[in-house]
Amino acid sequence: QVQLVESGGGLVQPGGSLRLSCAASGIIFSITTLRWYRQAPGKEREFVATISSGGNTNYADSVKGRFTISRDNAKNTVYLQMNSLKPEDTAVYYCNAPWVSTNYWGQGTQVTVSS
């Protein structure tokens, strides 16, 4: 019964900030790698950021320096802090966690960056 539930999406102006959250259940959160992906209309789903159980992070070049992934193991939640947002960041953002050989996905949360 693995569940990942994203929240925090919405409409934001260019240059603005937004923080996404993903609450997980059904996994041992503290030992899992966690990732964020996004998918814009008509485009393939792309990797955004990842954080290991030890807190090591990696980012797509397109978001490096603007986005920060973090985790709160006590809350079973992974976050994506998005700053200096651009219209090209508009997409549905998905939380992802590998667990027992399977990649699990949340339902996604819409982020729209527009004036």
mmCIF file of C-alpha atoms in Angstrom:
data_model
loop_
_atom_site.group_PDB
_atom_site.id
_atom_site.type_symbol
_atom_site.label_atom_id
_atom_site.label_comp_id
_atom_site.label_asym_id
_atom_site.label_seq_id
_atom_site.Cartn_x
_atom_site.Cartn_y
_atom_site.Cartn_z
ATOM 1 C CA GLN A 1 0.000 0.000 0.000
ATOM 2 C CA VAL A 2 2.504 2.551 -1.188
ATOM 3 C CA GLN A 3 1.072 6.002 -1.629
ATOM 4 C CA LEU A 4 2.676 9.263 -2.623
ATOM 5 C CA VAL A 5 0.557 12.379 -2.449
ATOM 6 C CA GLU A 6 1.792 15.673 -3.862
ATOM 7 C CA SER A 7 0.509 19.060 -2.876
ATOM 8 C CA GLY A 8 1.459 22.699 -3.137
ATOM 9 C CA GLY A 9 1.048 23.326 -6.826
ATOM 10 C CA GLY A 10 -0.667 26.365 -8.188
ATOM 11 C CA LEU A 11 -0.325 29.499 -10.243
ATOM 12 C CA VAL A 12 2.696 31.698 -9.690
ATOM 13 C CA GLN A 13 4.186 34.630 -11.553
ATOM 14 C CA PRO A 14 7.567 34.438 -13.268
ATOM 15 C CA GLY A 15 10.328 34.978 -10.754
ATOM 16 C CA GLY A 16 8.133 33.763 -7.946
ATOM 17 C CA SER A 17 8.497 30.810 -5.632
ATOM 18 C CA LEU A 18 6.516 27.748 -4.753
ATOM 19 C CA ARG A 19 7.117 24.791 -2.479
ATOM 20 C CA LEU A 20 5.806 21.368 -3.352
ATOM 21 C CA SER A 21 5.312 18.606 -0.833
ATOM 22 C CA CYS A 22 5.010 14.867 -1.233
ATOM 23 C CA ALA A 23 3.751 12.804 1.668
ATOM 24 C CA ALA A 24 4.624 9.125 1.533
ATOM 25 C CA SER A 25 3.186 6.052 3.157
ATOM 26 C CA GLY A 26 3.779 2.341 2.786
ATOM 27 C CA ILE A 27 7.546 2.648 2.546
ATOM 28 C CA ILE A 28 10.360 2.943 5.025
ATOM 29 C CA PHE A 29 10.797 6.559 4.195
ATOM 30 C CA SER A 30 14.111 7.152 5.919
ATOM 31 C CA ILE A 31 15.985 4.659 3.736
ATOM 32 C CA THR A 32 14.495 5.443 0.353
ATOM 33 C CA THR A 33 15.687 7.625 -2.443
ATOM 34 C CA LEU A 34 13.129 10.243 -3.416
ATOM 35 C CA ARG A 35 12.756 12.086 -6.694
ATOM 36 C CA TRP A 36 10.774 14.772 -8.399
ATOM 37 C CA TYR A 37 9.827 14.620 -12.060
ATOM 38 C CA ARG A 38 7.726 16.891 -14.196
ATOM 39 C CA GLN A 39 5.789 16.656 -17.406
ATOM 40 C CA ALA A 40 4.702 19.570 -19.542
ATOM 41 C CA PRO A 41 1.889 19.250 -22.093
ATOM 42 C CA GLY A 42 3.093 17.464 -25.197
ATOM 43 C CA LYS A 43 6.461 16.667 -23.687
ATOM 44 C CA GLU A 44 7.995 13.626 -22.100
ATOM 45 C CA ARG A 45 8.310 13.299 -18.375
ATOM 46 C CA GLU A 46 11.662 14.608 -17.230
ATOM 47 C CA PHE A 47 13.802 14.263 -14.174
ATOM 48 C CA VAL A 48 13.964 17.279 -11.890
ATOM 49 C CA ALA A 49 15.717 16.379 -8.659
ATOM 50 C CA THR A 50 16.650 13.511 -6.388
ATOM 51 C CA ILE A 51 17.688 13.096 -2.799
ATOM 52 C CA SER A 52 19.224 9.989 -1.287
ATOM 53 C CA SER A 53 18.602 8.542 2.137
ATOM 54 C CA GLY A 54 21.839 10.182 3.201
ATOM 55 C CA GLY A 55 20.765 13.583 1.948
ATOM 56 C CA ASN A 56 22.832 13.725 -1.216
ATOM 57 C CA THR A 57 21.087 15.683 -3.948
ATOM 58 C CA ASN A 58 21.228 15.959 -7.692
ATOM 59 C CA TYR A 59 19.376 18.236 -10.095
ATOM 60 C CA ALA A 60 18.568 18.585 -13.723
ATOM 61 C CA ASP A 61 20.630 21.298 -15.347
ATOM 62 C CA SER A 62 17.487 23.235 -16.160
ATOM 63 C CA VAL A 63 16.644 23.761 -12.489
ATOM 64 C CA LYS A 64 20.061 23.755 -10.859
ATOM 65 C CA GLY A 65 20.555 26.771 -8.660
ATOM 66 C CA ARG A 66 16.842 27.527 -8.556
ATOM 67 C CA PHE A 67 15.248 24.424 -7.059
ATOM 68 C CA THR A 68 16.082 22.667 -3.819
ATOM 69 C CA ILE A 69 14.971 19.191 -2.831
ATOM 70 C CA SER A 70 14.832 18.287 0.831
ATOM 71 C CA ARG A 71 13.295 15.682 3.069
ATOM 72 C CA ASP A 72 11.821 15.481 6.530
ATOM 73 C CA ASN A 73 11.983 11.881 7.632
ATOM 74 C CA ALA A 74 9.942 12.563 10.755
ATOM 75 C CA LYS A 75 7.071 13.721 8.553
ATOM 76 C CA ASN A 76 7.612 11.194 5.749
ATOM 77 C CA THR A 77 7.656 14.118 3.375
ATOM 78 C CA VAL A 78 9.888 15.276 0.565
ATOM 79 C CA TYR A 79 9.838 18.870 -0.612
ATOM 80 C CA LEU A 80 10.751 20.764 -3.717
ATOM 81 C CA GLN A 81 11.427 24.430 -3.135
ATOM 82 C CA MET A 82 11.184 26.234 -6.450
ATOM 83 C CA ASN A 83 12.568 29.736 -6.753
ATOM 84 C CA SER A 84 13.036 32.086 -9.682
ATOM 85 C CA LEU A 85 10.320 30.270 -11.543
ATOM 86 C CA LYS A 86 10.118 30.548 -15.298
ATOM 87 C CA PRO A 87 7.234 29.885 -17.671
ATOM 88 C CA GLU A 88 9.088 26.828 -18.932
ATOM 89 C CA ASP A 89 8.772 25.340 -15.453
ATOM 90 C CA THR A 90 5.054 24.950 -16.081
ATOM 91 C CA ALA A 91 4.233 21.263 -15.773
ATOM 92 C CA VAL A 92 2.632 18.617 -13.661
ATOM 93 C CA TYR A 93 5.110 17.696 -10.975
ATOM 94 C CA TYR A 94 5.313 14.138 -9.725
ATOM 95 C CA CYS A 95 6.903 12.574 -6.688
ATOM 96 C CA ASN A 96 8.692 9.291 -7.279
ATOM 97 C CA ALA A 97 10.116 6.652 -4.978
ATOM 98 C CA PRO A 98 11.694 3.309 -5.818
ATOM 99 C CA TRP A 99 10.602 0.598 -3.441
ATOM 100 C CA VAL A 100 11.047 -3.155 -3.749
ATOM 101 C CA SER A 101 12.017 -2.987 -7.431
ATOM 102 C CA THR A 102 9.061 -0.774 -8.339
ATOM 103 C CA ASN A 103 8.904 2.927 -9.076
ATOM 104 C CA TYR A 104 5.947 4.507 -7.331
ATOM 105 C CA TRP A 105 4.389 7.770 -8.411
ATOM 106 C CA GLY A 106 2.082 10.298 -6.899
ATOM 107 C CA GLN A 107 -0.922 11.722 -8.687
ATOM 108 C CA GLY A 108 0.903 14.896 -9.623
ATOM 109 C CA THR A 109 0.370 18.538 -8.823
ATOM 110 C CA GLN A 110 0.024 21.271 -11.418
ATOM 111 C CA VAL A 111 2.461 24.160 -11.438
ATOM 112 C CA THR A 112 1.702 27.047 -13.758
ATOM 113 C CA VAL A 113 4.129 29.928 -14.130
ATOM 114 C CA SER A 114 2.525 32.816 -15.949
ATOM 115 C CA SER A 115 1.978 36.539 -15.797
#
